[in-house]
mmCIF file of C-alpha atoms and ligand atoms in Angstrom:
data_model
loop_
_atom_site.group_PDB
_atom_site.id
_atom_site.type_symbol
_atom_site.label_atom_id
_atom_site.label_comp_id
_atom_site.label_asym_id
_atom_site.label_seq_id
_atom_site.Cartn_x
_atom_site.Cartn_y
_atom_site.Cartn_z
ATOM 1 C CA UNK A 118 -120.074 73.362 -26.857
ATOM 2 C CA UNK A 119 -122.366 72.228 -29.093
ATOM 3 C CA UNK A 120 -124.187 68.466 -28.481
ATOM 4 C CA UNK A 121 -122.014 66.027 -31.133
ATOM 5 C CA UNK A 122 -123.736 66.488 -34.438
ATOM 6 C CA UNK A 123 -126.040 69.456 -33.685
ATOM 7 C CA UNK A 124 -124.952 72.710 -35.924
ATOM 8 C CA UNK A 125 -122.041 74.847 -34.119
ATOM 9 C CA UNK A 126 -123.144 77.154 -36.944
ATOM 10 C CA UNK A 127 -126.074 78.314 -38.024
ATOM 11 C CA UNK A 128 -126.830 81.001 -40.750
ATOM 12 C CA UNK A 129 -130.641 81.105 -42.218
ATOM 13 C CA UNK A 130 -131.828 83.572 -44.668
ATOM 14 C CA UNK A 131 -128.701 85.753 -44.265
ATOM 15 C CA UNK A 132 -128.204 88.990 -46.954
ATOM 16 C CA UNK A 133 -125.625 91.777 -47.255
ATOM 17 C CA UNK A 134 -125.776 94.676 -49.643
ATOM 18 C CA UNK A 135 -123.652 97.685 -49.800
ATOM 19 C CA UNK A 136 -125.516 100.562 -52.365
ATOM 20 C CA UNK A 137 -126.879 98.555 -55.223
ATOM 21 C CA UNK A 138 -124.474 95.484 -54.790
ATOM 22 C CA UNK A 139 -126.173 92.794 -53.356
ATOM 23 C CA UNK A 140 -122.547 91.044 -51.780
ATOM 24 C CA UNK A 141 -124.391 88.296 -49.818
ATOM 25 C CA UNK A 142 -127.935 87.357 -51.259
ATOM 26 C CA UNK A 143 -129.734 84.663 -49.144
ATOM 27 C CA UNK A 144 -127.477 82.502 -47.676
ATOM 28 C CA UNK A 145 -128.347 79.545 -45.238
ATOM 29 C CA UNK A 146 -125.857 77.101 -43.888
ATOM 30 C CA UNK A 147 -124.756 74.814 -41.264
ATOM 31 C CA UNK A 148 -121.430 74.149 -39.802
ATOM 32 C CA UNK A 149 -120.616 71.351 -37.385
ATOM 33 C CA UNK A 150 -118.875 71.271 -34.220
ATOM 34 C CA UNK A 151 -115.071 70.773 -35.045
ATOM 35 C CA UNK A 152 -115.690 70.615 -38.694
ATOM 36 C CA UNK A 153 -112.806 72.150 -41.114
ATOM 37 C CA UNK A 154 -115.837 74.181 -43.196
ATOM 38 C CA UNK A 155 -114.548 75.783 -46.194
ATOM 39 C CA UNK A 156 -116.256 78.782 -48.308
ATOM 40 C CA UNK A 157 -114.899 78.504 -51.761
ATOM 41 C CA UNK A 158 -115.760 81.039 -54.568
ATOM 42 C CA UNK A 159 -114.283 83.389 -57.185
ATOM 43 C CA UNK A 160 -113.489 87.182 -55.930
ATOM 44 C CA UNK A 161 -116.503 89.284 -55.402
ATOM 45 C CA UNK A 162 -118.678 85.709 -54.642
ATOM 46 C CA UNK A 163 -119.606 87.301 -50.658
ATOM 47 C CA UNK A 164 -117.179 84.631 -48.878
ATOM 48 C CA UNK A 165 -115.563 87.541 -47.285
ATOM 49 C CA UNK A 166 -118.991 89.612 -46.164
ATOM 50 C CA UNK A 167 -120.430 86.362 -45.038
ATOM 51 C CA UNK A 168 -117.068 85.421 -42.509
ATOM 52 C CA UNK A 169 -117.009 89.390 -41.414
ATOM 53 C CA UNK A 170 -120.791 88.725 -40.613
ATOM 54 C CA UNK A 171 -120.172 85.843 -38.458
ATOM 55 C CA UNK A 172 -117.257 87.411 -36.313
ATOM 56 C CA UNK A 173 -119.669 90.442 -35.893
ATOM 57 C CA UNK A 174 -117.608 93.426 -38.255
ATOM 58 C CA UNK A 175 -120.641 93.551 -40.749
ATOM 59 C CA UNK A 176 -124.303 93.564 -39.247
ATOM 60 C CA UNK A 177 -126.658 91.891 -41.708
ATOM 61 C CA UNK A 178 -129.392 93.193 -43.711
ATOM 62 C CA UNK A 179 -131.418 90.468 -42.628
ATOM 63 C CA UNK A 180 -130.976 87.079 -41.350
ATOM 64 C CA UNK A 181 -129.903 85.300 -38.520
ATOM 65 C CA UNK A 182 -126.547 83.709 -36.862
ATOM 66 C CA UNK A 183 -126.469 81.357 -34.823
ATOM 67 C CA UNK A 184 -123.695 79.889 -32.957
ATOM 68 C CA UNK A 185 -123.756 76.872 -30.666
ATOM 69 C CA UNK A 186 -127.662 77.508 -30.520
ATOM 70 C CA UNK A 187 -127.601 81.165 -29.327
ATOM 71 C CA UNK A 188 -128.463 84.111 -32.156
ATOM 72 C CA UNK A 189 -125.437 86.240 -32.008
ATOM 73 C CA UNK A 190 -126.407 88.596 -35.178
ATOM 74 C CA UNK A 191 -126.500 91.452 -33.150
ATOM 75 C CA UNK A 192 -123.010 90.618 -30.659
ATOM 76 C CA UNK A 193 -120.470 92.949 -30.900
ATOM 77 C CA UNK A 194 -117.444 91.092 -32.428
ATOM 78 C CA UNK A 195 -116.002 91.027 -28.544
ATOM 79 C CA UNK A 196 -119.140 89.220 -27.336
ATOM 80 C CA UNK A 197 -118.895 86.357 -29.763
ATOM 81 C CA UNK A 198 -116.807 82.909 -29.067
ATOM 82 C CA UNK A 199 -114.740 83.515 -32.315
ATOM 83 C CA UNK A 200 -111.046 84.608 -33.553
ATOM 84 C CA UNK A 201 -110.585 85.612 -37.095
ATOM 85 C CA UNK A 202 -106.978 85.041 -38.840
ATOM 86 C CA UNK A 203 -106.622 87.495 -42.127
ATOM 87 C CA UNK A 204 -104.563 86.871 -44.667
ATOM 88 C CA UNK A 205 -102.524 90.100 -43.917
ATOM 89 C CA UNK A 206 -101.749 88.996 -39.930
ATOM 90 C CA UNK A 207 -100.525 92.229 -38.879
ATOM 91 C CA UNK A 208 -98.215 90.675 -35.977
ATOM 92 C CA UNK A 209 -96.603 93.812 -33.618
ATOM 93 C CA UNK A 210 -93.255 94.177 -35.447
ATOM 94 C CA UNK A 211 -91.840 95.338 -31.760
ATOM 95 C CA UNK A 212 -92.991 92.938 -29.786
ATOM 96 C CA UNK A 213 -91.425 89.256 -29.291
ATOM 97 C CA UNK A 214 -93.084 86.528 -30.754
ATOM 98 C CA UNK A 215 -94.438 85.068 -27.074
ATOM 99 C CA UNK A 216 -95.572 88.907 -25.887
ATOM 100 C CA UNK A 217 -97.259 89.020 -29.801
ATOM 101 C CA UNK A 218 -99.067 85.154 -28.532
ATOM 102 C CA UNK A 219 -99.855 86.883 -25.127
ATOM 103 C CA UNK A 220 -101.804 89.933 -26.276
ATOM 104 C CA UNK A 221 -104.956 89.107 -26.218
ATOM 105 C CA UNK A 222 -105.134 86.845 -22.957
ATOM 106 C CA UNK A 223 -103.249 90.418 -21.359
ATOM 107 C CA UNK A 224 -106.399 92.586 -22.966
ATOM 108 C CA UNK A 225 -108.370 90.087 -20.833
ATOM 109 C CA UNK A 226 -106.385 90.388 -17.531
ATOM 110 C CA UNK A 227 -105.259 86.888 -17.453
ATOM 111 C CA UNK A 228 -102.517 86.360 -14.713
ATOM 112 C CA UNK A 229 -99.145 86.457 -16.045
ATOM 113 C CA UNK A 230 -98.297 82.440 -14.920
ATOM 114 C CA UNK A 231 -101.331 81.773 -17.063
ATOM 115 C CA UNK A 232 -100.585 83.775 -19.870
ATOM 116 C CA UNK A 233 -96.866 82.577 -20.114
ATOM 117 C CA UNK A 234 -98.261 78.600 -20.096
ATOM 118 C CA UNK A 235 -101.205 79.191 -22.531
ATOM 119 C CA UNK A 236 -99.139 80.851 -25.049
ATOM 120 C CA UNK A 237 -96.288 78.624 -24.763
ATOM 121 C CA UNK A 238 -99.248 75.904 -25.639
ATOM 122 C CA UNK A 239 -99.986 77.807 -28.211
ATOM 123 C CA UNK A 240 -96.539 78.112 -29.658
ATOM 124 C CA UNK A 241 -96.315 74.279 -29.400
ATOM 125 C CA UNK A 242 -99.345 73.259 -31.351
ATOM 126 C CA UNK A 243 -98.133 75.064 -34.208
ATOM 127 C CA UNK A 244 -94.707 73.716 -33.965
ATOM 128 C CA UNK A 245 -92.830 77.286 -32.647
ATOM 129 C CA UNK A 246 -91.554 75.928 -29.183
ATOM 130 C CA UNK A 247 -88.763 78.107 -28.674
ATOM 131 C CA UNK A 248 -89.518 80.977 -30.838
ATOM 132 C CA UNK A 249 -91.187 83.114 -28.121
ATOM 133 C CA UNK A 250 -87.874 85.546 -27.764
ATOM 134 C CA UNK A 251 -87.578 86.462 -31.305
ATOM 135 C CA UNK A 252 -89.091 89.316 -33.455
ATOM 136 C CA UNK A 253 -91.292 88.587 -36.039
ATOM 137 C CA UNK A 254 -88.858 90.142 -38.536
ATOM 138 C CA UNK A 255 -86.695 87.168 -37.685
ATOM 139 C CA UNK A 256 -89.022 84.673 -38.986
ATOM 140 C CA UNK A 257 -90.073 83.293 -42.155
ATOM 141 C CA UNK A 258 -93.427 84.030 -43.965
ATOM 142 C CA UNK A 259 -94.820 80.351 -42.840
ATOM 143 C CA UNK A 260 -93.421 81.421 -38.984
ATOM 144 C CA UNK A 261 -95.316 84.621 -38.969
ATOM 145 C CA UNK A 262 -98.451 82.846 -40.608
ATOM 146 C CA UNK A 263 -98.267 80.054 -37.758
ATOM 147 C CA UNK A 264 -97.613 83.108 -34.886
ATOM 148 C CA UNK A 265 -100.418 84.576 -36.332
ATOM 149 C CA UNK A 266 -102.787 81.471 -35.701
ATOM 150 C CA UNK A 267 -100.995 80.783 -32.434
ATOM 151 C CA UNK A 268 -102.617 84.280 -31.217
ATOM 152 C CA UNK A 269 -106.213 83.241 -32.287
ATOM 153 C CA UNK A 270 -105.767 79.863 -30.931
ATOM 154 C CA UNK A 271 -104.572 80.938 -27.291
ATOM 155 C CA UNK A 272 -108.010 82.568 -26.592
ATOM 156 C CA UNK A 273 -109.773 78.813 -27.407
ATOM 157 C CA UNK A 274 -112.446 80.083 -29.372
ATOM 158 C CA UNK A 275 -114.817 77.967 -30.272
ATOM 159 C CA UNK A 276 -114.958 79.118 -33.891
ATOM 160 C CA UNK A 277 -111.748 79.966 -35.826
ATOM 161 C CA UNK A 278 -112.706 82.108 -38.807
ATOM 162 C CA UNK A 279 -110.153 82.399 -41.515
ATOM 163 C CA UNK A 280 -109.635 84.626 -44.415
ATOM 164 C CA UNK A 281 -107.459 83.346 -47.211
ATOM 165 C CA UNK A 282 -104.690 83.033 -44.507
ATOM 166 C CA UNK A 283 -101.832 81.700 -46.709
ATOM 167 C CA UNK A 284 -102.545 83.976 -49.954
ATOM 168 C CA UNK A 285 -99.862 86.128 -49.062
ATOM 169 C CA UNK A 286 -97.191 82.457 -49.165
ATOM 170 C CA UNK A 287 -95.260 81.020 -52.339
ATOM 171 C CA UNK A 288 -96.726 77.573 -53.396
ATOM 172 C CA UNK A 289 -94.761 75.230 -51.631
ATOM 173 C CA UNK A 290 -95.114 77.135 -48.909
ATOM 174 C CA UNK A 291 -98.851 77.023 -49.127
ATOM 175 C CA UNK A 292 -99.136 73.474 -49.781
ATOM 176 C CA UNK A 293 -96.848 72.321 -46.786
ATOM 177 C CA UNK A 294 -99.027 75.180 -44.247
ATOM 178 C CA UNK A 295 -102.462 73.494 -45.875
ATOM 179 C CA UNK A 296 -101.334 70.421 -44.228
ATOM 180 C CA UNK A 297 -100.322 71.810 -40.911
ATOM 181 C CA UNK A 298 -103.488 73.951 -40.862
ATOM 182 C CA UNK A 299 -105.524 70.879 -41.027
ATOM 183 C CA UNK A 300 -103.336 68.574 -38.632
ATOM 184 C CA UNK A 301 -103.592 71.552 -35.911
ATOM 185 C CA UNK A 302 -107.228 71.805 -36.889
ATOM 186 C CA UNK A 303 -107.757 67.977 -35.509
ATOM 187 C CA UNK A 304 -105.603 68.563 -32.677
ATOM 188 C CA UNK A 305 -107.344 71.525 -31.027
ATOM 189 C CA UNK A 306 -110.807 70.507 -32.236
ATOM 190 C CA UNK A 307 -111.441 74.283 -32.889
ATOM 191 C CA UNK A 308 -114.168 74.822 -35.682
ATOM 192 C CA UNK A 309 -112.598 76.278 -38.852
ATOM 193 C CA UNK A 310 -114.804 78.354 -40.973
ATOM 194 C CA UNK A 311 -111.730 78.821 -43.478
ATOM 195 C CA UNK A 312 -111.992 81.021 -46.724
ATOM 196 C CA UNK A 313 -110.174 80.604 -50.020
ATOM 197 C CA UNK A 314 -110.688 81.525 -53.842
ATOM 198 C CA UNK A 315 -108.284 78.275 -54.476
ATOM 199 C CA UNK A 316 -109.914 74.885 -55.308
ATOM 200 C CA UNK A 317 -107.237 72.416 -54.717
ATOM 201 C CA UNK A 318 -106.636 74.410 -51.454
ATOM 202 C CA UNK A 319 -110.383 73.717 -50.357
ATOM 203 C CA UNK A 320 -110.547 69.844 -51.609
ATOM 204 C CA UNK A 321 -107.401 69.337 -49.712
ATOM 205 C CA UNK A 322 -108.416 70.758 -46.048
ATOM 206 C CA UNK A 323 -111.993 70.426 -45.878
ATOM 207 C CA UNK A 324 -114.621 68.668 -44.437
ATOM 208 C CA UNK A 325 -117.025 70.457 -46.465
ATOM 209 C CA UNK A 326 -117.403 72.908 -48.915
ATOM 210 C CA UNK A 327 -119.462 75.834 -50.053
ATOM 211 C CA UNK A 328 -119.262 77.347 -53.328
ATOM 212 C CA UNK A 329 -119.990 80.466 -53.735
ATOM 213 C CA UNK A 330 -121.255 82.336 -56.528
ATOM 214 C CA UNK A 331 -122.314 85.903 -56.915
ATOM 215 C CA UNK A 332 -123.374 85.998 -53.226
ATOM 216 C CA UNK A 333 -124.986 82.572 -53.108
ATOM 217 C CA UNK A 334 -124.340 79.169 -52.234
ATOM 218 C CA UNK A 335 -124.778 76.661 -55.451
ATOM 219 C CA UNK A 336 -123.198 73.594 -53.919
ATOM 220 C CA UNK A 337 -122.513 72.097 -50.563
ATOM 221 C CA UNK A 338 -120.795 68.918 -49.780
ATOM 222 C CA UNK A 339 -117.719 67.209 -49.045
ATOM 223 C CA UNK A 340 -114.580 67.616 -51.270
ATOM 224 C CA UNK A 341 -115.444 64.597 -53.653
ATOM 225 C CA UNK A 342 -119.262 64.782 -53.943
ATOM 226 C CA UNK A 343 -118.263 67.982 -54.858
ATOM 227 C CA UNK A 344 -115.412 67.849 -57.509
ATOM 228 C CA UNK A 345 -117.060 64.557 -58.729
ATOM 229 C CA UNK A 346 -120.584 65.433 -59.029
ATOM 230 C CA UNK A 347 -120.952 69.546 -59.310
ATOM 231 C CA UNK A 348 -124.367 70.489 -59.932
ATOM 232 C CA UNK A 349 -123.994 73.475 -61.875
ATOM 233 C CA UNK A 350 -122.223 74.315 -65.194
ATOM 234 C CA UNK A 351 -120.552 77.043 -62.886
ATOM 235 C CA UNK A 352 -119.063 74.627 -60.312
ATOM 236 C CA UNK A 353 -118.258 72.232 -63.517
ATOM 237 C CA UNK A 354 -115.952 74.887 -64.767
ATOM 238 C CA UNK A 355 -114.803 76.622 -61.623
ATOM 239 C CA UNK A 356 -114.065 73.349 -59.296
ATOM 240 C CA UNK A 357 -112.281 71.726 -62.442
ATOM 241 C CA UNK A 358 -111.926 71.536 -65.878
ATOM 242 C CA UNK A 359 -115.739 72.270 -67.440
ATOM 243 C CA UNK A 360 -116.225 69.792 -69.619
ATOM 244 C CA UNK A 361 -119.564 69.914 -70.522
ATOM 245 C CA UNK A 362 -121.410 67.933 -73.244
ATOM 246 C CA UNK A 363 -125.211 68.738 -74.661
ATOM 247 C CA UNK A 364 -126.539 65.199 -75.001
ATOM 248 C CA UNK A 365 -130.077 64.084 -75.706
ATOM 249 C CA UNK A 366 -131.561 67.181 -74.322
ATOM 250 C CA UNK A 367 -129.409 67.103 -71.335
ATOM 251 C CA UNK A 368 -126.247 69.090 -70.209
ATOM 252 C CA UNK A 369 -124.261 66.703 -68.527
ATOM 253 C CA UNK A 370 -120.490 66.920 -67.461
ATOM 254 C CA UNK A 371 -117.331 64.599 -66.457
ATOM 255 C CA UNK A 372 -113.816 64.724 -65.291
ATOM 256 C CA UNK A 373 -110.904 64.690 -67.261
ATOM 257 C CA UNK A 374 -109.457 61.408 -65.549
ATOM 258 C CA UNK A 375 -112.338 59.709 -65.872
ATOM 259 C CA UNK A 376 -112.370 59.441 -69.216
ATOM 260 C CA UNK A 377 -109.945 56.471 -71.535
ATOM 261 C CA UNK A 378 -108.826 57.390 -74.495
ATOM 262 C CA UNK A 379 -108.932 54.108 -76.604
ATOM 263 C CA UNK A 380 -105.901 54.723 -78.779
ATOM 264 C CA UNK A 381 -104.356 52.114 -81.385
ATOM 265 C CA UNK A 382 -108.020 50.518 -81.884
ATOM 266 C CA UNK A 383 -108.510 49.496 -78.665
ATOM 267 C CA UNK A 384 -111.983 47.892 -77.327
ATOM 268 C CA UNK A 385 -113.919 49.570 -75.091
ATOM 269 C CA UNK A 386 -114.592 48.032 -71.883
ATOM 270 C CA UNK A 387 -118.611 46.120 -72.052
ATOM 271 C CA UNK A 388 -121.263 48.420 -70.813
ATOM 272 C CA UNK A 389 -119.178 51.746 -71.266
ATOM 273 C CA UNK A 390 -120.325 55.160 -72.456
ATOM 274 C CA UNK A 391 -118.468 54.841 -76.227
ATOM 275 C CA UNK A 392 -117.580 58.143 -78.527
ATOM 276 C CA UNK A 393 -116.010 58.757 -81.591
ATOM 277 C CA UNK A 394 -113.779 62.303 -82.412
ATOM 278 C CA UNK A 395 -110.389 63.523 -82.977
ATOM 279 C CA UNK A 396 -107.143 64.338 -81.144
ATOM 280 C CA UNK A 397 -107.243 68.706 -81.470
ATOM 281 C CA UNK A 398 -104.567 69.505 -79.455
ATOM 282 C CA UNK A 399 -102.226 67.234 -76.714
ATOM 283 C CA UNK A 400 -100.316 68.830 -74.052
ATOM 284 C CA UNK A 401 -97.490 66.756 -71.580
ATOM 285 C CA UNK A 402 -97.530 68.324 -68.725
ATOM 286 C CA UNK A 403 -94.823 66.023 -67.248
ATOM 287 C CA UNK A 404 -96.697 63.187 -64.920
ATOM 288 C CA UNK A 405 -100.053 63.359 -67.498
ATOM 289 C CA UNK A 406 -100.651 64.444 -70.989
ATOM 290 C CA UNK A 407 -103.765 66.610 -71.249
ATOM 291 C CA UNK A 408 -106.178 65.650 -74.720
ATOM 292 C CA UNK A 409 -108.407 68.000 -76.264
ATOM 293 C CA UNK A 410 -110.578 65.361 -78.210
ATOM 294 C CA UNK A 411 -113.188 66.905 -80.736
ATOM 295 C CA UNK A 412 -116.157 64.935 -80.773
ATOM 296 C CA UNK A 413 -118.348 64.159 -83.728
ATOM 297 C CA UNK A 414 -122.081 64.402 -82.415
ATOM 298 C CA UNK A 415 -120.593 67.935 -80.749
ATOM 299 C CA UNK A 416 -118.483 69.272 -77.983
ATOM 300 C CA UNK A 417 -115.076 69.329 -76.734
ATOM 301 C CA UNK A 418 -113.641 66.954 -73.922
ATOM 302 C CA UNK A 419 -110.412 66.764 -71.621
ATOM 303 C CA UNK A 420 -108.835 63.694 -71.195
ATOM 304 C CA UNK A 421 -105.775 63.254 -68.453
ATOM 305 C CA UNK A 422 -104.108 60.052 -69.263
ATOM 306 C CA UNK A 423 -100.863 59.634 -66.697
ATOM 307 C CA UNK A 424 -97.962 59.144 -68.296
ATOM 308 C CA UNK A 425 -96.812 55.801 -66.929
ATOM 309 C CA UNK A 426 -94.495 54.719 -70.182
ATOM 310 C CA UNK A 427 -90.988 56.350 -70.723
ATOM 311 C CA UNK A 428 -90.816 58.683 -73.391
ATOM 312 C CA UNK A 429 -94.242 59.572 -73.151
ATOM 313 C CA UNK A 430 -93.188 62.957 -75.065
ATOM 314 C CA UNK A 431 -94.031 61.016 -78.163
ATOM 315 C CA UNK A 432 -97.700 61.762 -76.839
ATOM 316 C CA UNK A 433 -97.515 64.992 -78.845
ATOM 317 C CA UNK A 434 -97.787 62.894 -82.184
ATOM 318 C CA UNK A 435 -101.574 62.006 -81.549
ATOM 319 C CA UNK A 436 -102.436 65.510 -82.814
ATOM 320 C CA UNK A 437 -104.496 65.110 -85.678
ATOM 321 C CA UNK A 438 -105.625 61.677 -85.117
ATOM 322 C CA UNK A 439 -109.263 60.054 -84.740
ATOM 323 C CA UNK A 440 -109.358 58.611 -81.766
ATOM 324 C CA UNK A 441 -112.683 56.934 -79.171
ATOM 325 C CA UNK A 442 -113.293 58.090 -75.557
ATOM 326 C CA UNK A 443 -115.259 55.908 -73.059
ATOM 327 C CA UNK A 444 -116.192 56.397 -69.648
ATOM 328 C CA UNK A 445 -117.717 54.039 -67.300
ATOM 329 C CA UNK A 446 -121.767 54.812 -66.477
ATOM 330 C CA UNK A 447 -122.317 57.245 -63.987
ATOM 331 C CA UNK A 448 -119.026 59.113 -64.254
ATOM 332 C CA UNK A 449 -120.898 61.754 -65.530
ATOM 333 C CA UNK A 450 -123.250 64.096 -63.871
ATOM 334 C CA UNK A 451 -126.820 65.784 -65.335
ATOM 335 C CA UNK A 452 -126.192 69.438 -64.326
ATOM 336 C CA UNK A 453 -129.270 70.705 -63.282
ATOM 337 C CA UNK A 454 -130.698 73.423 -65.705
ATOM 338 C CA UNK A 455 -131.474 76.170 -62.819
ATOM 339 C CA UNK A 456 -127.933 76.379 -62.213
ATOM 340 C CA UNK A 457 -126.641 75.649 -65.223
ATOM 341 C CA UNK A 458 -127.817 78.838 -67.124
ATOM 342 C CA UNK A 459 -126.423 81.989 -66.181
HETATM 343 P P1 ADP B 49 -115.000 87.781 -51.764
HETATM 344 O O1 ADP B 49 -114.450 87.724 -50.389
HETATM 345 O O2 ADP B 49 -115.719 86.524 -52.181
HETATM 346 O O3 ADP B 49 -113.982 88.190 -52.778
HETATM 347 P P2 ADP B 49 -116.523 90.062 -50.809
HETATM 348 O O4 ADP B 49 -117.424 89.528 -49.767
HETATM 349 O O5 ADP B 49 -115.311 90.778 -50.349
HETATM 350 O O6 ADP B 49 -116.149 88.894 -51.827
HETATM 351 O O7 ADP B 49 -117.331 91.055 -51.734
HETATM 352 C C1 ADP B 49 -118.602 90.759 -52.281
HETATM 353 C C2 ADP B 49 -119.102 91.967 -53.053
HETATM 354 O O8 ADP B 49 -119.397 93.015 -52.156
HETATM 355 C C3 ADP B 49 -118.099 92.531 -54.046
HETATM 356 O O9 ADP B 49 -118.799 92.986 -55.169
HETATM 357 C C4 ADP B 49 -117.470 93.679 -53.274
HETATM 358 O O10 ADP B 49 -117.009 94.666 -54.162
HETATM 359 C C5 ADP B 49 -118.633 94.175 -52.435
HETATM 360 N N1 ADP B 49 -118.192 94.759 -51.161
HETATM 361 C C6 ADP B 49 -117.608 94.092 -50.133
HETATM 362 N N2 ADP B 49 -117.362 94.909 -49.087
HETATM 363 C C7 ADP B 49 -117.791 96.148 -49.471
HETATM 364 C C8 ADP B 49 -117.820 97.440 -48.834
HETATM 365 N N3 ADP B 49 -117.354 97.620 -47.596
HETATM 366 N N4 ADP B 49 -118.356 98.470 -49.542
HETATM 367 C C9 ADP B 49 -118.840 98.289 -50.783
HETATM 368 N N5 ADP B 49 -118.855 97.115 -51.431
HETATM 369 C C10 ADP B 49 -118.337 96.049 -50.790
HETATM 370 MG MG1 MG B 50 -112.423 88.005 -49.783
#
């Protein structure tokens, strides 16, 4: 294991291309010992190559990988202390769900006694005690997924790699799973190096998070610094709602709940950030309404005001109107010009 704080992970200089499509263009990166480490991007961004990199399925152009201090770049996937998890867990159909748990400690020769105790472990970190007899047919989608990361989990890799594990689930599904995910995470103290194209799914795990963008990395932090303060127009738009304003020769951005809207003449609170425009379009969305407010020096805002009054409906009759928006000082963030032109 790596010493507490020292990188578990560590990828310098890495690059991936395939013909003339450069999937994974320079990355470096750090991942810390039981960290929940999330790679967030649109399709086609290089989260993918990078993960199949780091279990050892793609060989890099160039670049190294470490992990827990030795360079593994050139392991077989066998030789490295990692389990992936992809989204399509093909489980054995014919086998039982303990026997499907088992498999890999039985590839390794474990002992039988062994085998039966480590998967029934297993089985009980991700809440499946007394599921070992059935076939996976007899289980839910969530069952299967949690099977699934029982199997990677009984071989106590150090590194647990995951590849958009719960895309294949319904949305309720998915956000009950993203909690269990991250309370087994604590439990077993495994590092996660967990993939996803779905923001709220990576603010909600994660330690940290990488955004990725046509095969680089333009941000890295945790889930707020993140969302809060994105540093290019790109993460504005893609972590969030863009909102992005051209003032005094800078491009500068800020979230839709940050902002007031100071209806029926109200005064701005001292020392605020103070604009004038009008009401384009409203939208109730049931616990906020969502304003599209036009401003007059230029540009387009969001504002989400919760709807805390009864019969907030009647929201949709500030269409039209000239309203004011403030926003406290330092709410907004300068987005820095390399990344914020394409
Ligand atoms: P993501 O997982 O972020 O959706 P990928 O890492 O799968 O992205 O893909 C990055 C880019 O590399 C894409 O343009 C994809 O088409 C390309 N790519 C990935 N794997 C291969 C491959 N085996 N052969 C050719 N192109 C590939
Ligand atoms: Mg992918």
């Amino acid at each position: 294991m790596a010493p507490d704080g020292a990188p578990h992970i560590r990828i310098a200089g890495l690059t991936k291309t395939y013909g003339d499509v450069v999937a994974v263009d320079g990355i470096d990166l750090e991942v810390r010992a039981g960290e929940f480490f999330t790679m967030l991007g649109p399709s086609g961004s290089g989260k993918t190559t990078t993960l199949r990199m780091i279990a050892g399925f793609e060989i890099p152009d160039s670049g190294v990988i470490e992990l827990a201090g030795e360079d593994v770049s050139r392991l077989p996937p066998y030789d490295r202390p990692v389990n992936t998890v992809f989204q399509d867990y093909a489980l054995f159909p014919h086998m039982t769900v303990q026997q499907n748990v088992e498999y890999g400690l039985m590839v390794k020769k474990v002992r039988k006694g062994e085998r039966r105790e480590r998967a029934e472990q297993a089985l009980g970190m991700v809440q499946l005690t007394g599921y070992g007899a059935r076939k996976p047919a007899q289980l839910s989608g969530g069952q299967r997924q949690r099977v699934a990361l029982a199997r990677a989990i009984v071989n106590r890799p150090k590194v647990l790699l995951l590849d958009e594990p719960l895309g294949a689930l319904d949305l309720k599904l998915r956000q009950e799973m993203q909690i269990e995910l991250k309370s087994i995470q604590r439990e077993v103290g495994i590092t996660f190096v967990y993939v996803t194209h779905d923001q709220e799914e990576a603010l909600t795990m994660s330690d940290r998070v990488a955004v990725f963008n046509h095969g680089r990395i333009e941000q890295v932090g945790p889930p707020a610094d993140v969302y809060e303060h994105p540093q290019s127009e790109f993460i504005a738009g893609f972590v969030g709602v863009s909102n992005v304003l051209e003032r005094d020769g800078r491009r500068l951005t800020v979230r839709p709940e940050k902002i007031n809207l100071l209806e029926d003449g109200r005064e701005p609170q001292p020392g605020w950030h103070v604009e004038p425009g009008v009401i384009r379009d409203v939208q109730y969305v049931g616990p906020v309404t969502r304003y599209h407010v036009t401003l007059d020096r230029g540009g387009e805002l969001q504002v989400l005001a919760q709807n805390l009054e009864e019969g907030s409906s009647q929201v949709l009759e500030a269409k039209g109107r000239r309203t004011r928006v403030e926003w406290r000082p330092g709410q907004e963030s300068v987005i820095d010009e390399e990344g914020g032109t394409e």
